[in-house]
Amino acid sequence: MKYGFCFILLIMTGMHVFSQDKDIIHLWPGNVPGETAAKKAAVPTSDTSRGVTRLTDVTDPTIQVFRPTGKGNGAAIVICPGGGYQILAINLEGYEIAKWLNKLGFTAFVLQYRVPKKQEGALQDVQRAIRIVRSQARQWQLDPEKIGVMGFSAGGSLSARISTLYNKDSYTKIDAADEVSAKPAFALLIYPAYLDQGANNTLTPELAVDAQTPPMFLFATADDPYGNSALVMAGALRNAKVPVELHFYAHGGHGYGLRPGNSAADVWPALAQKWLEKTIH
């Protein structure tokens, strides 16, 4: 039998909604904490320069699931695209990264966190995302102790924030998923921004790095205007005796993702792959 419409099977797991055909999970089943605008799909901006799809006006945060190519390794990564907390570079620093991770055996979850200018909401969204993934680890054949986070630019800021603020009570618990930990097992920060907003360009005070902070991989370049963020974060991790690997190259700039033709984009993926292989085993 053929139908002229697309049937979407919705499975209620806990209280959030899982869309079977698109593998999209809406993080908040009811009201989104602190959000005053009505829930609706994110809005692509008119700026498509460099072939980048930019989303804004995110009021209904989601994660989209990308399953590994071939046999999975039991580990997952929640991906936080960048965009200055104004937009989300959703293909450059989301979908394209997810497909690369899939080839390495990872299950990837691309996060649409709230923008623009909703940093507190973004933290709530990434906390909730990690909790949902961990609480449903068995569904995706994952080890709940091998769920990490990865971010680019402002998404690198958000990844650093969840790595240090995972215990912050940023929203009222709504279901069983909120009973599990929001702490990432590891974090990768690629050309991160906004980590050096302390006095004299020191570590942003919000980032309370301590011995419990998860291990991190950082990559940045000297010609990146935000390059100091990776340096100060790596120093804070080292001082706290947290395992950290920092790669700081001369050239590459900012916002290159995985795309060819950029000297930094040509090298960081292989370095990150080696670090991930060591970290999850």
mmCIF file of C-alpha atoms in Angstrom:
data_model
loop_
_atom_site.group_PDB
_atom_site.id
_atom_site.type_symbol
_atom_site.label_atom_id
_atom_site.label_comp_id
_atom_site.label_asym_id
_atom_site.label_seq_id
_atom_site.Cartn_x
_atom_site.Cartn_y
_atom_site.Cartn_z
ATOM 1 C CA MET A 1 0.000 0.000 0.000
ATOM 2 C CA LYS A 2 1.323 3.449 -0.930
ATOM 3 C CA TYR A 3 0.526 6.604 0.925
ATOM 4 C CA GLY A 4 0.764 10.195 -0.220
ATOM 5 C CA PHE A 5 2.055 11.364 3.100
ATOM 6 C CA CYS A 6 4.949 10.548 5.395
ATOM 7 C CA PHE A 7 3.960 8.678 8.513
ATOM 8 C CA ILE A 8 6.061 9.593 11.508
ATOM 9 C CA LEU A 9 6.195 7.091 14.311
ATOM 10 C CA LEU A 10 6.582 8.804 17.630
ATOM 11 C CA ILE A 11 7.800 6.749 20.533
ATOM 12 C CA MET A 12 7.380 8.113 24.001
ATOM 13 C CA THR A 13 10.457 7.149 26.002
ATOM 14 C CA GLY A 14 10.241 8.684 29.444
ATOM 15 C CA MET A 15 8.655 12.011 28.612
ATOM 16 C CA HIS A 16 10.620 13.218 25.593
ATOM 17 C CA VAL A 17 9.616 12.516 21.996
ATOM 18 C CA PHE A 18 11.723 10.370 19.669
ATOM 19 C CA SER A 19 11.066 10.725 15.940
ATOM 20 C CA GLN A 20 11.912 7.332 14.463
ATOM 21 C CA ASP A 21 12.268 8.380 10.833
ATOM 22 C CA LYS A 22 14.578 11.345 11.315
ATOM 23 C CA ASP A 23 16.254 10.240 14.549
ATOM 24 C CA ILE A 24 15.504 13.583 16.180
ATOM 25 C CA ILE A 25 14.932 13.842 19.915
ATOM 26 C CA HIS A 26 13.226 16.909 21.358
ATOM 27 C CA LEU A 27 14.963 17.603 24.654
ATOM 28 C CA TRP A 28 12.107 19.220 26.528
ATOM 29 C CA PRO A 29 8.683 17.496 26.465
ATOM 30 C CA GLY A 30 6.825 20.446 27.962
ATOM 31 C CA ASN A 31 7.931 23.989 28.579
ATOM 32 C CA VAL A 32 11.550 24.749 27.799
ATOM 33 C CA PRO A 33 13.115 26.118 31.022
ATOM 34 C CA GLY A 34 13.551 29.865 30.927
ATOM 35 C CA GLU A 35 12.213 30.115 27.366
ATOM 36 C CA THR A 36 9.465 32.637 26.647
ATOM 37 C CA ALA A 37 9.123 32.133 22.887
ATOM 38 C CA ALA A 38 6.870 29.416 21.498
ATOM 39 C CA LYS A 39 8.432 26.155 20.353
ATOM 40 C CA LYS A 40 9.097 26.046 16.628
ATOM 41 C CA ALA A 41 11.643 24.772 14.173
ATOM 42 C CA ALA A 42 14.956 26.640 14.018
ATOM 43 C CA VAL A 43 15.242 29.285 11.325
ATOM 44 C CA PRO A 44 17.989 29.130 8.655
ATOM 45 C CA THR A 45 19.481 32.559 8.055
ATOM 46 C CA SER A 46 19.884 34.071 4.601
ATOM 47 C CA ASP A 47 23.663 33.938 4.980
ATOM 48 C CA THR A 48 24.897 30.768 3.273
ATOM 49 C CA SER A 49 28.418 32.017 2.582
ATOM 50 C CA ARG A 50 31.129 29.348 2.409
ATOM 51 C CA GLY A 51 28.381 26.776 1.986
ATOM 52 C CA VAL A 52 27.473 26.990 5.673
ATOM 53 C CA THR A 53 23.899 26.485 6.867
ATOM 54 C CA ARG A 54 23.340 28.839 9.787
ATOM 55 C CA LEU A 55 20.407 28.280 12.148
ATOM 56 C CA THR A 56 19.004 30.817 14.566
ATOM 57 C CA ASP A 57 15.923 31.315 16.749
ATOM 58 C CA VAL A 58 16.257 27.893 18.371
ATOM 59 C CA THR A 59 13.359 27.598 20.830
ATOM 60 C CA ASP A 60 12.801 23.811 20.691
ATOM 61 C CA PRO A 61 16.243 22.293 21.343
ATOM 62 C CA THR A 62 16.941 18.872 19.841
ATOM 63 C CA ILE A 63 19.597 16.258 19.302
ATOM 64 C CA GLN A 64 19.837 14.421 16.000
ATOM 65 C CA VAL A 65 21.241 10.894 16.063
ATOM 66 C CA PHE A 66 23.868 9.736 13.557
ATOM 67 C CA ARG A 67 24.689 6.043 13.814
ATOM 68 C CA PRO A 68 28.144 4.601 13.097
ATOM 69 C CA THR A 69 29.136 3.184 9.760
ATOM 70 C CA GLY A 70 29.594 -0.534 10.354
ATOM 71 C CA LYS A 71 30.171 -1.843 13.854
ATOM 72 C CA GLY A 72 30.037 0.775 16.589
ATOM 73 C CA ASN A 73 32.648 1.110 19.330
ATOM 74 C CA GLY A 74 30.114 1.657 22.115
ATOM 75 C CA ALA A 75 31.055 5.314 22.581
ATOM 76 C CA ALA A 76 29.053 8.451 21.804
ATOM 77 C CA ILE A 77 29.805 12.128 21.321
ATOM 78 C CA VAL A 78 27.390 15.046 21.685
ATOM 79 C CA ILE A 79 28.451 17.677 19.125
ATOM 80 C CA CYS A 80 28.038 21.385 19.878
ATOM 81 C CA PRO A 81 28.300 23.498 16.705
ATOM 82 C CA GLY A 82 29.690 27.012 16.929
ATOM 83 C CA GLY A 83 28.337 30.376 15.900
ATOM 84 C CA GLY A 84 29.135 32.912 18.602
ATOM 85 C CA TYR A 85 26.032 31.928 20.617
ATOM 86 C CA GLN A 86 24.181 33.785 17.838
ATOM 87 C CA ILE A 87 23.696 31.057 15.234
ATOM 88 C CA LEU A 88 24.601 27.387 14.802
ATOM 89 C CA ALA A 89 26.873 26.418 11.901
ATOM 90 C CA ILE A 90 24.875 23.224 11.763
ATOM 91 C CA ASN A 91 26.377 21.515 8.721
ATOM 92 C CA LEU A 92 30.008 22.695 8.982
ATOM 93 C CA GLU A 93 30.375 21.954 12.699
ATOM 94 C CA GLY A 94 27.512 19.519 13.188
ATOM 95 C CA TYR A 95 26.404 17.125 10.462
ATOM 96 C CA GLU A 96 29.789 16.915 8.736
ATOM 97 C CA ILE A 97 31.516 16.184 12.046
ATOM 98 C CA ALA A 98 28.923 13.542 12.911
ATOM 99 C CA LYS A 99 29.504 11.657 9.669
ATOM 100 C CA TRP A 100 33.256 11.708 10.247
ATOM 101 C CA LEU A 101 32.791 10.336 13.768
ATOM 102 C CA ASN A 102 30.465 7.642 12.408
ATOM 103 C CA LYS A 103 33.318 6.351 10.240
ATOM 104 C CA LEU A 104 35.411 6.009 13.403
ATOM 105 C CA GLY A 105 32.712 3.904 15.067
ATOM 106 C CA PHE A 106 31.117 6.606 17.240
ATOM 107 C CA THR A 107 27.427 7.300 17.598
ATOM 108 C CA ALA A 108 27.066 11.064 17.206
ATOM 109 C CA PHE A 109 24.369 13.399 18.509
ATOM 110 C CA VAL A 110 24.228 16.863 16.921
ATOM 111 C CA LEU A 111 22.853 19.356 19.412
ATOM 112 C CA GLN A 112 20.667 22.283 18.449
ATOM 113 C CA TYR A 113 21.048 24.430 21.561
ATOM 114 C CA ARG A 114 19.299 27.715 22.116
ATOM 115 C CA VAL A 115 20.458 30.801 20.245
ATOM 116 C CA PRO A 116 20.770 33.755 19.959
ATOM 117 C CA LYS A 117 22.245 35.124 23.181
ATOM 118 C CA LYS A 118 20.930 32.356 25.428
ATOM 119 C CA GLN A 119 24.070 31.064 27.117
ATOM 120 C CA GLU A 120 22.242 29.840 30.211
ATOM 121 C CA GLY A 121 19.670 28.071 28.070
ATOM 122 C CA ALA A 122 22.473 26.499 26.047
ATOM 123 C CA LEU A 123 23.980 25.036 29.225
ATOM 124 C CA GLN A 124 20.602 23.595 30.210
ATOM 125 C CA ASP A 125 20.276 22.063 26.751
ATOM 126 C CA VAL A 126 23.656 20.333 26.745
ATOM 127 C CA GLN A 127 23.112 19.045 30.295
ATOM 128 C CA ARG A 128 19.767 17.594 29.263
ATOM 129 C CA ALA A 129 21.212 16.153 26.035
ATOM 130 C CA ILE A 130 23.956 14.217 27.819
ATOM 131 C CA ARG A 131 21.487 12.923 30.400
ATOM 132 C CA ILE A 132 19.108 11.677 27.719
ATOM 133 C CA VAL A 133 21.900 9.930 25.823
ATOM 134 C CA ARG A 134 23.248 8.341 29.007
ATOM 135 C CA SER A 135 19.806 7.285 30.233
ATOM 136 C CA GLN A 136 19.075 5.597 26.890
ATOM 137 C CA ALA A 137 22.558 4.182 26.293
ATOM 138 C CA ARG A 138 21.262 0.629 25.981
ATOM 139 C CA GLN A 139 18.921 1.662 23.146
ATOM 140 C CA TRP A 140 21.913 2.750 21.051
ATOM 141 C CA GLN A 141 24.218 -0.045 22.285
ATOM 142 C CA LEU A 142 26.423 2.433 24.134
ATOM 143 C CA ASP A 143 28.550 2.297 27.243
ATOM 144 C CA PRO A 144 27.106 5.004 29.543
ATOM 145 C CA GLU A 145 30.637 5.680 30.805
ATOM 146 C CA LYS A 146 31.854 6.530 27.273
ATOM 147 C CA ILE A 147 29.700 9.531 26.409
ATOM 148 C CA GLY A 148 31.736 12.603 25.540
ATOM 149 C CA VAL A 149 31.242 16.071 24.139
ATOM 150 C CA MET A 150 32.847 17.948 21.262
ATOM 151 C CA GLY A 151 32.540 21.606 20.348
ATOM 152 C CA PHE A 152 33.728 24.205 17.891
ATOM 153 C CA SER A 153 34.206 27.923 18.624
ATOM 154 C CA ALA A 154 31.229 28.889 20.850
ATOM 155 C CA GLY A 155 30.397 25.186 20.891
ATOM 156 C CA GLY A 156 33.870 24.694 22.339
ATOM 157 C CA SER A 157 32.931 27.179 25.033
ATOM 158 C CA LEU A 158 29.750 25.228 25.719
ATOM 159 C CA SER A 159 31.710 21.943 25.838
ATOM 160 C CA ALA A 160 34.101 23.461 28.381
ATOM 161 C CA ARG A 161 31.153 24.723 30.411
ATOM 162 C CA ILE A 162 29.420 21.341 30.593
ATOM 163 C CA SER A 163 32.769 19.757 31.474
ATOM 164 C CA THR A 164 33.093 22.016 34.523
ATOM 165 C CA LEU A 165 29.431 22.795 35.349
ATOM 166 C CA TYR A 166 27.914 19.335 34.945
ATOM 167 C CA ASN A 167 26.717 19.385 38.577
ATOM 168 C CA LYS A 168 25.101 22.816 38.385
ATOM 169 C CA ASP A 169 21.348 22.739 39.047
ATOM 170 C CA SER A 170 20.508 24.776 35.974
ATOM 171 C CA TYR A 171 16.907 23.550 35.649
ATOM 172 C CA THR A 172 14.255 21.694 37.619
ATOM 173 C CA LYS A 173 14.296 17.926 37.023
ATOM 174 C CA ILE A 174 11.409 16.739 34.870
ATOM 175 C CA ASP A 175 11.789 12.971 34.458
ATOM 176 C CA ALA A 176 13.979 9.937 35.091
ATOM 177 C CA ALA A 177 16.623 11.045 32.588
ATOM 178 C CA ASP A 178 17.502 13.923 34.901
ATOM 179 C CA GLU A 179 18.501 11.487 37.625
ATOM 180 C CA VAL A 180 21.657 10.450 35.733
ATOM 181 C CA SER A 181 24.897 12.397 35.506
ATOM 182 C CA ALA A 182 25.437 15.139 32.917
ATOM 183 C CA LYS A 183 29.218 14.812 33.181
ATOM 184 C CA PRO A 184 30.985 14.087 29.892
ATOM 185 C CA ALA A 185 33.514 11.254 29.992
ATOM 186 C CA PHE A 186 35.840 13.321 27.785
ATOM 187 C CA ALA A 187 35.803 16.522 25.759
ATOM 188 C CA LEU A 188 37.283 17.787 22.495
ATOM 189 C CA LEU A 189 37.524 21.543 21.997
ATOM 190 C CA ILE A 190 38.354 22.573 18.432
ATOM 191 C CA TYR A 191 39.260 26.270 18.006
ATOM 192 C CA PRO A 192 37.281 27.082 21.203
ATOM 193 C CA ALA A 193 36.271 30.653 22.040
ATOM 194 C CA TYR A 194 35.359 32.638 25.175
ATOM 195 C CA LEU A 195 37.479 30.627 27.610
ATOM 196 C CA ASP A 196 39.786 33.551 28.467
ATOM 197 C CA GLN A 197 37.331 36.153 29.728
ATOM 198 C CA GLY A 198 38.915 36.465 33.154
ATOM 199 C CA ALA A 199 41.115 39.387 34.228
ATOM 200 C CA ASN A 200 44.019 39.965 31.835
ATOM 201 C CA ASN A 201 42.754 37.260 29.461
ATOM 202 C CA THR A 202 42.896 34.513 32.060
ATOM 203 C CA LEU A 203 40.471 31.621 32.408
ATOM 204 C CA THR A 204 36.807 32.590 32.367
ATOM 205 C CA PRO A 205 35.733 32.566 36.051
ATOM 206 C CA GLU A 206 32.672 30.416 35.361
ATOM 207 C CA LEU A 207 34.922 27.492 34.374
ATOM 208 C CA ALA A 208 35.764 25.876 37.707
ATOM 209 C CA VAL A 209 38.437 23.435 36.533
ATOM 210 C CA ASP A 210 39.394 20.849 39.166
ATOM 211 C CA ALA A 211 40.706 17.313 39.419
ATOM 212 C CA GLN A 212 37.248 15.938 38.500
ATOM 213 C CA THR A 213 37.146 17.734 35.149
ATOM 214 C CA PRO A 214 37.126 15.176 32.313
ATOM 215 C CA PRO A 215 40.198 14.723 30.074
ATOM 216 C CA MET A 216 40.383 17.078 27.121
ATOM 217 C CA PHE A 217 41.796 17.399 23.628
ATOM 218 C CA LEU A 218 42.329 20.966 22.406
ATOM 219 C CA PHE A 219 43.277 22.266 18.980
ATOM 220 C CA ALA A 220 43.786 25.877 17.930
ATOM 221 C CA THR A 221 46.094 28.110 15.893
ATOM 222 C CA ALA A 222 48.196 31.192 16.559
ATOM 223 C CA ASP A 223 46.415 33.222 13.883
ATOM 224 C CA ASP A 224 42.987 32.521 15.379
ATOM 225 C CA PRO A 225 41.695 35.637 17.187
ATOM 226 C CA TYR A 226 40.329 33.274 19.848
ATOM 227 C CA GLY A 227 43.492 31.173 20.044
ATOM 228 C CA ASN A 228 44.291 32.198 23.613
ATOM 229 C CA SER A 229 41.220 30.299 24.825
ATOM 230 C CA ALA A 230 42.852 26.938 24.162
ATOM 231 C CA LEU A 231 46.074 28.039 25.837
ATOM 232 C CA VAL A 232 44.513 29.164 29.100
ATOM 233 C CA MET A 233 42.222 26.144 29.260
ATOM 234 C CA ALA A 234 45.120 23.770 28.739
ATOM 235 C CA GLY A 235 47.082 25.556 31.472
ATOM 236 C CA ALA A 236 44.196 25.293 33.923
ATOM 237 C CA LEU A 237 43.766 21.586 33.180
ATOM 238 C CA ARG A 238 47.487 20.956 33.611
ATOM 239 C CA ASN A 239 47.503 22.785 36.940
ATOM 240 C CA ALA A 240 44.570 20.647 38.103
ATOM 241 C CA LYS A 241 46.422 17.497 36.961
ATOM 242 C CA VAL A 242 43.702 16.659 34.448
ATOM 243 C CA PRO A 243 44.904 14.700 31.395
ATOM 244 C CA VAL A 244 45.085 17.218 28.534
ATOM 245 C CA GLU A 245 46.466 17.197 25.015
ATOM 246 C CA LEU A 246 46.974 20.559 23.298
ATOM 247 C CA HIS A 247 47.919 21.123 19.646
ATOM 248 C CA PHE A 248 48.685 24.715 18.683
ATOM 249 C CA TYR A 249 49.541 25.314 15.044
ATOM 250 C CA ALA A 250 50.774 28.472 13.355
ATOM 251 C CA HIS A 251 48.128 28.889 10.688
ATOM 252 C CA GLY A 252 44.517 28.014 10.042
ATOM 253 C CA GLY A 253 42.436 30.848 11.452
ATOM 254 C CA HIS A 254 38.972 30.027 12.723
ATOM 255 C CA GLY A 255 35.839 28.209 11.628
ATOM 256 C CA TYR A 256 37.299 25.661 9.204
ATOM 257 C CA GLY A 257 35.651 22.475 10.463
ATOM 258 C CA LEU A 258 36.779 19.441 8.471
ATOM 259 C CA ARG A 259 36.765 21.054 5.072
ATOM 260 C CA PRO A 260 39.787 20.590 2.797
ATOM 261 C CA GLY A 261 42.048 23.410 1.740
ATOM 262 C CA ASN A 262 42.871 24.677 5.220
ATOM 263 C CA SER A 263 46.168 23.675 6.827
ATOM 264 C CA ALA A 264 44.599 23.256 10.281
ATOM 265 C CA ALA A 265 41.620 21.271 8.977
ATOM 266 C CA ASP A 266 44.081 18.943 7.276
ATOM 267 C CA VAL A 267 45.753 17.920 10.541
ATOM 268 C CA TRP A 268 43.424 18.083 13.539
ATOM 269 C CA PRO A 269 41.148 15.132 12.620
ATOM 270 C CA ALA A 270 43.970 12.556 12.621
ATOM 271 C CA LEU A 271 45.305 13.927 15.904
ATOM 272 C CA ALA A 272 41.848 13.819 17.461
ATOM 273 C CA GLN A 273 41.278 10.285 16.193
ATOM 274 C CA LYS A 274 44.448 9.005 17.867
ATOM 275 C CA TRP A 275 43.520 10.725 21.124
ATOM 276 C CA LEU A 276 39.998 9.316 21.036
ATOM 277 C CA GLU A 277 41.258 5.792 20.434
ATOM 278 C CA LYS A 278 43.478 6.044 23.500
ATOM 279 C CA THR A 279 40.832 7.721 25.621
ATOM 280 C CA ILE A 280 37.919 5.319 25.129
ATOM 281 C CA HIS A 281 39.961 2.114 25.555
#
